[in-house]
């Protein structure tokens, strides 16, 4: 891992002191830009900052929502959220930034919000809390306000390693100016996060381009994953994929216990949502609620059946037994078409097939006559299975590694019928020749029992 989360005493390191000294020399030698850093924690009280940070625009107030580590049962940090007002009426963040954009002061308002969030954070933060700050990519990439925003943060007194810059979703491409801006922030020691992954425009390409430390999954993903076994398994694989890219994963928008348990089963690093704590201006209250809610879940997080290994499910046991009868009959010389009747006695048995020891299929699939309405072949060629090479399938390779054992695959899409299947397989010897015997379960029908 590239860093410890969170780093301690980062400002005391010689490298960072040298960096700040060098930047101070540059600022003394170069005439200031109009958009110079405006952070001075001594020039205003917190209340007056609400009005003074961006006069003429919606008033700024900060709320904080904890980002929790389920493994530790406590907040790893807090996301700062805008609570704006215009006169006596509340103003949504979208409305507030829309007003700023219409006035041609979007970047200025973004920086004002950032300074206010940091000021409030410094009032309650301990020496481990990390601050998550949302920032629009256009502001980060702006040639004047982008560097000035970095200056604001550097001069705030919060060590860069305790600030996570969340890059909000924007246009689909990743402009080079944004890549450069993120690299600059990373060079100062700030952590980088990508927000709303999976539902908006933040995609895997942007993960590769920006190499974030944290990826926050859009709330839509956990909502849909909690309602479907198939979606839940896809979420598990997505988290694995992002972990392989070297990022921490935050699941946002958790509102129910089931969503919290599923997030833990997917091995997400952090969670966030109303189930644990609502955003609060008084951070002490939300912290206590967060810890209570997390503690209440500790004994339940690993109880979810949704992501158990398929081979461990009780519902698979009858299919294992039937596959054993099929295998014994096939090895004793019974034609596979006849032997298949043992397997087809199970409700959701779909097909039986035989591969040689190189992975080539011997003969066509033997299909159950009960599930024709489930089959969804899209390409006529794929319906012809004889001679197809399945040597890259895990059920084939695992059967070769464990001869004689019954292998139970994880769910995957069958190219023969575009169904979600689980394959039982075994390497067997018949008359001196090696074969892999396979049998598919129509898992998209069976998993409805599990949801």
Coordinates of C-alpha atoms in Angstrom, one line a residue:
X1 CA 0.0 0.0 0.0
X2 CA 1.3 3.4 -0.9
X3 CA 0.5 5.0 2.5
X4 CA -0.7 4.3 6.0
X5 CA -4.3 5.6 6.6
X6 CA -4.0 8.1 8.2
X7 CA -0.4 9.3 8.3
X8 CA 0.7 10.8 11.5
X9 CA 2.8 13.9 12.1
X10 CA 3.3 14.5 8.4
X11 CA 4.2 18.1 8.8
X12 CA 7.1 17.3 11.0
X13 CA 9.0 15.5 8.3
X14 CA 12.0 17.3 6.8
X15 CA 10.8 16.8 3.3
X16 CA 7.5 18.6 3.9
X17 CA 9.2 21.4 5.9
X18 CA 11.5 21.9 2.9
X19 CA 8.6 21.9 0.5
X20 CA 6.8 24.6 2.5
X21 CA 9.9 26.7 2.9
X22 CA 10.6 26.5 -0.8
X23 CA 7.0 27.6 -1.6
X24 CA 7.2 30.5 0.9
X25 CA 10.4 31.7 -0.9
X26 CA 8.6 31.5 -4.3
X27 CA 5.6 33.5 -2.9
X28 CA 7.9 36.2 -1.6
X29 CA 9.6 36.6 -5.0
X30 CA 6.6 36.4 -7.3
X31 CA 3.9 39.1 -7.4
X32 CA 0.6 37.6 -6.1
X33 CA -2.1 36.7 -8.5
X34 CA -5.6 38.0 -8.0
X35 CA -6.6 34.4 -7.0
X36 CA -3.9 34.0 -4.4
X37 CA -4.5 31.9 -1.3
X38 CA -7.0 33.5 1.1
X39 CA -6.8 31.2 4.0
X40 CA -6.1 32.9 7.3
X41 CA -7.5 31.1 10.3
X42 CA -7.0 34.2 12.5
X43 CA -8.9 36.8 10.4
X44 CA -12.4 35.8 11.3
X45 CA -14.5 33.9 13.8
X46 CA -16.3 30.8 12.5
X47 CA -19.6 32.6 12.6
X48 CA -18.4 35.6 10.6
X49 CA -16.7 33.3 8.1
X50 CA -20.2 32.2 7.0
X51 CA -20.7 35.7 5.5
X52 CA -17.1 36.7 4.7
X53 CA -15.9 33.8 2.7
X54 CA -17.9 34.6 -0.4
X55 CA -19.8 37.9 0.0
X56 CA -22.8 38.2 -2.3
X57 CA -23.2 34.5 -2.8
X58 CA -25.3 32.0 -0.7
X59 CA -24.1 31.8 2.9
X60 CA -21.8 28.8 3.7
X61 CA -22.2 26.4 6.6
X62 CA -20.5 23.0 6.9
X63 CA -22.0 19.6 7.9
X64 CA -19.9 16.5 8.3
X65 CA -20.8 12.8 7.8
X66 CA -18.5 10.1 9.1
X67 CA -16.7 7.7 6.8
X68 CA -16.5 4.5 8.8
X69 CA -14.1 1.6 8.9
X70 CA -16.3 -1.5 9.7
X71 CA -13.2 -3.4 10.8
X72 CA -12.5 -0.8 13.5
X73 CA -16.0 0.3 14.3
X74 CA -15.1 4.0 14.2
X75 CA -14.8 6.9 11.8
X76 CA -11.6 7.0 9.7
X77 CA -12.6 10.5 8.6
X78 CA -15.5 12.9 7.7
X79 CA -16.9 14.2 4.5
X80 CA -17.6 17.9 4.5
X81 CA -21.0 18.8 2.9
X82 CA -22.3 22.2 2.1
X83 CA -25.4 23.5 4.0
X84 CA -26.0 26.8 2.2
X85 CA -28.6 29.5 2.9
X86 CA -29.8 32.5 1.0
X87 CA -31.3 35.0 3.4
X88 CA -33.5 33.0 5.7
X89 CA -34.2 30.1 3.3
X90 CA -32.1 27.0 2.9
X91 CA -30.4 26.6 -0.4
X92 CA -29.3 23.2 -1.9
X93 CA -25.7 22.7 -3.0
X94 CA -26.9 22.5 -6.6
X95 CA -28.8 25.8 -6.3
X96 CA -25.9 27.5 -4.4
X97 CA -23.3 26.5 -7.0
X98 CA -25.7 27.3 -9.8
X99 CA -26.0 30.8 -8.5
X100 CA -22.2 31.1 -8.2
X101 CA -21.8 29.8 -11.8
X102 CA -24.4 32.3 -13.1
X103 CA -22.4 35.1 -11.4
X104 CA -19.2 33.9 -12.9
X105 CA -17.8 33.1 -9.5
X106 CA -18.0 29.3 -9.4
X107 CA -14.3 28.7 -8.7
X108 CA -14.3 31.4 -6.1
X109 CA -17.3 29.9 -4.3
X110 CA -15.7 26.4 -4.4
X111 CA -12.6 27.7 -2.7
X112 CA -14.6 29.6 -0.2
X113 CA -16.5 26.5 0.7
X114 CA -13.2 24.6 1.0
X115 CA -11.8 27.1 3.4
X116 CA -14.9 27.1 5.5
X117 CA -15.0 23.3 5.7
X118 CA -11.3 23.2 6.7
X119 CA -11.8 25.9 9.4
X120 CA -14.7 23.9 10.9
X121 CA -12.9 20.6 10.7
X122 CA -9.9 22.0 12.6
X123 CA -12.2 22.9 15.5
X124 CA -13.0 19.2 16.3
X125 CA -10.6 17.0 14.5
X126 CA -8.3 14.7 16.5
X127 CA -4.8 13.8 15.2
X128 CA -6.2 10.8 13.2
X129 CA -9.3 12.1 11.5
X130 CA -9.2 12.6 7.7
X131 CA -11.2 15.3 5.9
X132 CA -12.9 14.4 2.6
X133 CA -13.4 17.5 0.4
X134 CA -15.6 17.4 -2.7
X135 CA -14.1 19.4 -5.6
X136 CA -15.3 19.9 -9.1
X137 CA -12.7 18.9 -11.7
X138 CA -13.0 22.2 -13.6
X139 CA -11.8 24.0 -10.5
X140 CA -8.9 21.6 -10.0
X141 CA -7.9 22.0 -13.6
X142 CA -8.3 25.8 -13.7
X143 CA -4.9 27.4 -14.3
X144 CA -5.3 30.0 -11.6
X145 CA -7.8 28.7 -9.1
X146 CA -6.5 25.1 -9.1
X147 CA -3.0 26.1 -7.8
X148 CA -4.5 28.7 -5.5
X149 CA -6.9 26.1 -4.0
X150 CA -3.8 23.9 -3.3
X151 CA -2.2 26.9 -1.6
X152 CA -5.3 27.3 0.5
X153 CA -5.1 23.8 1.7
X154 CA -1.3 23.8 2.3
X155 CA -1.6 27.0 4.4
X156 CA -4.6 25.7 6.4
X157 CA -2.5 23.8 9.0
X158 CA -4.0 20.4 8.2
X159 CA -1.3 18.0 7.1
X160 CA -1.8 17.1 3.4
X161 CA -1.9 13.4 4.3
X162 CA -5.1 14.0 6.3
X163 CA -7.0 15.6 3.4
X164 CA -8.7 13.5 0.7
X165 CA -9.6 15.5 -2.4
X166 CA -12.7 14.0 -3.9
X167 CA -12.9 14.5 -7.6
X168 CA -16.6 14.8 -8.5
X169 CA -17.9 13.3 -11.7
X170 CA -17.9 15.5 -14.8
X171 CA -17.5 14.9 -18.5
X172 CA -16.6 11.5 -19.6
X173 CA -13.0 12.2 -20.9
X174 CA -10.2 12.9 -18.5
X175 CA -8.5 16.1 -19.7
X176 CA -4.7 16.3 -19.3
X177 CA -5.1 19.5 -17.2
X178 CA -7.0 17.4 -14.6
X179 CA -4.4 14.7 -14.6
X180 CA -1.7 17.3 -14.1
X181 CA -3.7 18.9 -11.3
X182 CA -4.2 15.6 -9.5
X183 CA -0.5 14.8 -9.9
X184 CA 0.3 18.1 -8.4
X185 CA -1.9 17.5 -5.4
X186 CA -0.5 14.1 -4.9
X187 CA 3.0 15.5 -5.0
X188 CA 2.1 17.7 -2.1
X189 CA 0.9 14.7 -0.1
X190 CA -2.8 15.0 -0.5
X191 CA -4.9 11.8 -1.0
X192 CA -7.1 11.5 -4.0
X193 CA -10.6 10.0 -4.3
X194 CA -13.0 9.5 -7.2
X195 CA -16.7 10.0 -6.3
X196 CA -19.8 8.3 -7.7
X197 CA -18.1 5.4 -9.4
X198 CA -20.3 3.0 -11.3
X199 CA -23.5 5.1 -12.0
X200 CA -22.3 8.3 -13.6
X201 CA -19.4 9.2 -15.8
X202 CA -16.7 8.1 -13.4
X203 CA -15.5 4.9 -15.0
X204 CA -12.6 2.5 -14.9
X205 CA -10.7 4.6 -17.4
X206 CA -10.7 7.5 -15.0
X207 CA -9.4 5.2 -12.3
X208 CA -6.5 4.3 -14.5
X209 CA -5.9 7.9 -15.5
X210 CA -6.0 9.4 -12.0
X211 CA -4.7 6.5 -9.9
X212 CA -6.8 7.5 -6.8
X213 CA -6.2 6.3 -3.3
X214 CA -9.9 5.9 -2.7
X215 CA -12.9 5.1 -4.9
X216 CA -16.4 5.9 -3.6
X217 CA -19.1 3.7 -5.1
X218 CA -22.3 5.4 -6.1
X219 CA -25.3 4.8 -3.8
X220 CA -27.3 3.3 -6.7
X221 CA -24.9 0.3 -6.8
X222 CA -25.5 -0.9 -3.2
X223 CA -29.3 -0.3 -3.6
X224 CA -29.5 -2.5 -6.6
X225 CA -27.0 -5.1 -5.3
X226 CA -29.1 -5.6 -2.1
X227 CA -32.1 -6.5 -4.2
X228 CA -30.5 -9.2 -6.4
X229 CA -28.2 -12.1 -5.9
X230 CA -26.7 -11.6 -9.4
X231 CA -26.1 -7.9 -8.7
X232 CA -24.6 -8.6 -5.4
X233 CA -22.0 -11.0 -6.9
X234 CA -21.2 -8.4 -9.6
X235 CA -20.6 -5.8 -6.8
X236 CA -18.2 -8.3 -5.1
X237 CA -16.2 -8.6 -8.3
X238 CA -16.2 -4.9 -8.9
X239 CA -14.7 -4.3 -5.4
X240 CA -12.1 -7.0 -6.1
X241 CA -11.3 -5.3 -9.4
X242 CA -10.8 -1.9 -7.8
X243 CA -8.8 -3.4 -5.0
X244 CA -6.5 -4.8 -7.7
X245 CA -6.0 -1.3 -8.9
X246 CA -4.6 -0.3 -5.5
X247 CA -7.5 1.7 -4.1
X248 CA -9.5 1.8 -0.9
X249 CA -13.3 1.3 -1.5
X250 CA -16.1 3.4 0.2
X251 CA -19.7 2.2 -0.2
X252 CA -21.9 5.3 0.0
X253 CA -25.6 5.7 0.6
X254 CA -26.1 2.9 3.0
X255 CA -29.6 3.1 4.5
X256 CA -30.4 -0.4 5.7
X257 CA -28.9 -3.2 7.7
X258 CA -28.9 -5.5 4.7
X259 CA -26.9 -2.9 2.7
X260 CA -24.4 -2.6 5.5
X261 CA -24.0 -6.4 5.8
X262 CA -23.6 -6.7 2.0
X263 CA -20.9 -4.0 2.0
X264 CA -19.0 -5.9 4.6
X265 CA -19.4 -9.2 2.7
X266 CA -18.0 -7.4 -0.4
X267 CA -14.9 -6.5 1.6
X268 CA -15.4 -2.8 1.2
X269 CA -12.9 -0.8 3.3
X270 CA -15.2 2.0 4.4
X271 CA -18.9 2.7 4.5
X272 CA -21.0 5.9 4.7
X273 CA -24.7 6.6 4.9
X274 CA -27.8 7.4 7.0
X275 CA -27.9 4.0 8.5
X276 CA -24.7 4.8 10.5
X277 CA -24.9 8.6 10.8
X278 CA -26.6 11.6 9.2
X279 CA -24.5 14.7 8.3
X280 CA -24.3 16.9 11.3
X281 CA -22.9 20.4 12.1
X282 CA -22.3 19.2 15.7
X283 CA -19.8 16.4 14.9
X284 CA -19.7 15.0 18.4
X285 CA -23.3 13.8 18.2
X286 CA -22.9 12.1 14.8
X287 CA -19.6 10.4 15.9
X288 CA -21.3 8.8 18.9
X289 CA -24.2 7.6 16.8
X290 CA -21.9 6.2 14.2
X291 CA -20.0 4.1 16.8
X292 CA -23.2 2.8 18.4
X293 CA -24.6 1.8 15.0
X294 CA -21.4 0.1 14.0
X295 CA -21.0 -1.8 17.3
X296 CA -24.6 -3.1 17.0
X297 CA -23.7 -4.7 13.7
X298 CA -20.4 -6.4 14.7
X299 CA -22.0 -9.8 15.3
X300 CA -24.0 -9.8 12.2
X301 CA -21.8 -8.5 9.4
X302 CA -20.5 -12.0 8.4
X303 CA -23.9 -13.7 8.6
X304 CA -25.2 -12.7 5.2
X305 CA -26.0 -15.6 2.9
X306 CA -25.9 -13.4 -0.2
X307 CA -22.2 -13.9 -1.0
X308 CA -21.4 -17.3 0.5
X309 CA -19.5 -19.6 -1.8
X310 CA -21.9 -21.4 -4.0
X311 CA -20.5 -24.8 -3.1
X312 CA -21.3 -24.2 0.6
X313 CA -25.0 -23.5 0.0
X314 CA -27.5 -26.1 1.3
X315 CA -29.5 -25.8 -1.9
X316 CA -26.5 -27.2 -3.9
X317 CA -26.4 -30.4 -1.9
X318 CA -29.1 -32.3 -4.0
X319 CA -27.2 -31.4 -7.2
X320 CA -23.9 -32.7 -5.7
X321 CA -25.6 -36.0 -4.9
X322 CA -27.2 -36.3 -8.3
X323 CA -23.9 -35.4 -10.0
X324 CA -22.3 -38.2 -8.1
X325 CA -24.8 -40.7 -9.5
X326 CA -24.2 -39.3 -13.0
X327 CA -20.5 -39.7 -12.6
X328 CA -20.7 -43.3 -11.3
X329 CA -22.9 -44.3 -14.1
X330 CA -20.7 -42.7 -16.8
X331 CA -17.6 -44.3 -15.4
X332 CA -19.2 -47.7 -15.4
X333 CA -19.8 -47.5 -19.1
X334 CA -23.4 -46.1 -19.2
X335 CA -23.9 -43.8 -22.2
X336 CA -23.8 -40.2 -21.0
X337 CA -27.3 -39.6 -22.5
X338 CA -28.7 -42.3 -20.2
X339 CA -26.5 -41.3 -17.2
X340 CA -27.8 -37.7 -17.4
X341 CA -31.2 -38.7 -16.2
X342 CA -29.8 -38.9 -12.6
X343 CA -28.9 -35.2 -12.8
X344 CA -32.0 -34.1 -14.6
X345 CA -34.1 -35.4 -11.7
X346 CA -33.1 -32.1 -9.9
X347 CA -35.5 -29.2 -10.5
X348 CA -33.0 -26.7 -12.0
X349 CA -30.6 -29.1 -13.7
X350 CA -30.0 -27.6 -17.2
X351 CA -27.5 -29.6 -19.2
X352 CA -24.7 -32.3 -19.2
X353 CA -21.6 -32.3 -21.3
X354 CA -18.3 -34.1 -21.7
X355 CA -14.8 -32.6 -22.5
X356 CA -11.7 -34.5 -23.4
X357 CA -8.5 -33.9 -21.4
X358 CA -7.5 -30.9 -23.6
X359 CA -10.8 -29.1 -23.0
X360 CA -12.4 -29.9 -26.3
X361 CA -16.1 -30.9 -26.1
X362 CA -17.0 -34.4 -27.1
X363 CA -20.5 -34.3 -28.7
X364 CA -23.3 -31.8 -28.3
X365 CA -24.8 -30.7 -25.0
X366 CA -27.4 -32.9 -23.5
X367 CA -30.2 -30.5 -22.5
X368 CA -33.0 -30.9 -20.0
X369 CA -36.4 -30.8 -21.7
X370 CA -37.9 -28.8 -18.8
X371 CA -36.3 -25.4 -19.2
X372 CA -36.4 -24.5 -22.9
X373 CA -38.2 -21.2 -22.2
X374 CA -35.1 -20.1 -20.1
X375 CA -32.6 -20.4 -23.0
X376 CA -31.6 -17.2 -24.7
X377 CA -29.1 -18.1 -27.4
X378 CA -28.1 -14.9 -29.3
X379 CA -25.6 -16.2 -31.8
X380 CA -26.5 -19.4 -33.8
X381 CA -22.8 -20.5 -33.8
X382 CA -22.8 -20.7 -30.0
X383 CA -25.6 -23.3 -30.0
X384 CA -23.2 -25.8 -31.6
X385 CA -21.0 -27.0 -28.7
X386 CA -19.3 -30.1 -30.2
X387 CA -15.6 -29.4 -30.7
X388 CA -15.7 -26.1 -28.7
X389 CA -12.6 -25.5 -26.6
X390 CA -13.4 -24.8 -22.9
X391 CA -9.9 -25.3 -21.6
X392 CA -9.8 -21.8 -20.1
X393 CA -12.9 -22.3 -18.0
X394 CA -12.2 -22.6 -14.3
X395 CA -14.4 -25.7 -13.9
X396 CA -12.1 -27.5 -16.4
X397 CA -8.8 -26.4 -15.0
X398 CA -9.9 -27.0 -11.4
X399 CA -11.1 -30.5 -12.3
X400 CA -7.7 -31.4 -13.8
X401 CA -5.9 -30.1 -10.6
X402 CA -8.2 -32.1 -8.3
X403 CA -9.0 -35.4 -10.2
X404 CA -11.9 -37.4 -8.8
X405 CA -13.3 -34.5 -6.8
X406 CA -16.5 -32.7 -7.6
X407 CA -15.8 -29.1 -8.5
X408 CA -18.5 -26.4 -8.0
X409 CA -17.9 -23.3 -10.0
X410 CA -18.9 -19.8 -9.1
X411 CA -21.8 -18.4 -11.1
X412 CA -21.0 -17.3 -14.7
X413 CA -22.8 -16.6 -17.9
X414 CA -23.1 -19.7 -20.1
X415 CA -22.2 -18.8 -23.7
X416 CA -24.4 -21.7 -24.9
X417 CA -27.6 -20.2 -23.6
X418 CA -26.8 -16.8 -22.0
X419 CA -28.0 -18.1 -18.7
X420 CA -26.4 -17.6 -15.3
X421 CA -25.0 -21.1 -14.5
X422 CA -23.1 -23.0 -11.9
X423 CA -21.1 -26.0 -13.3
X424 CA -20.4 -29.2 -11.4
X425 CA -17.4 -30.9 -12.9
X426 CA -15.0 -33.9 -12.3
X427 CA -12.0 -35.4 -14.0
X428 CA -12.7 -39.1 -14.6
X429 CA -11.0 -42.0 -16.3
X430 CA -13.1 -44.2 -18.6
X431 CA -11.4 -47.1 -20.4
X432 CA -8.0 -45.5 -20.0
X433 CA -9.0 -42.1 -21.3
X434 CA -9.3 -39.0 -19.3
X435 CA -12.5 -36.8 -19.5
X436 CA -14.0 -33.9 -17.6
X437 CA -17.7 -34.5 -17.0
X438 CA -19.7 -31.4 -16.6
X439 CA -23.3 -30.5 -15.5
X440 CA -24.8 -27.1 -15.4
X441 CA -27.3 -25.8 -12.9
X442 CA -29.7 -23.0 -14.0
X443 CA -28.5 -20.8 -11.2
X444 CA -30.5 -17.7 -12.2
X445 CA -33.6 -19.7 -11.3
X446 CA -32.1 -21.3 -8.2
X447 CA -30.8 -18.0 -6.7
X448 CA -34.3 -16.6 -6.5
X449 CA -34.7 -18.9 -3.6
X450 CA -31.7 -17.3 -1.9
X451 CA -32.8 -13.6 -2.2

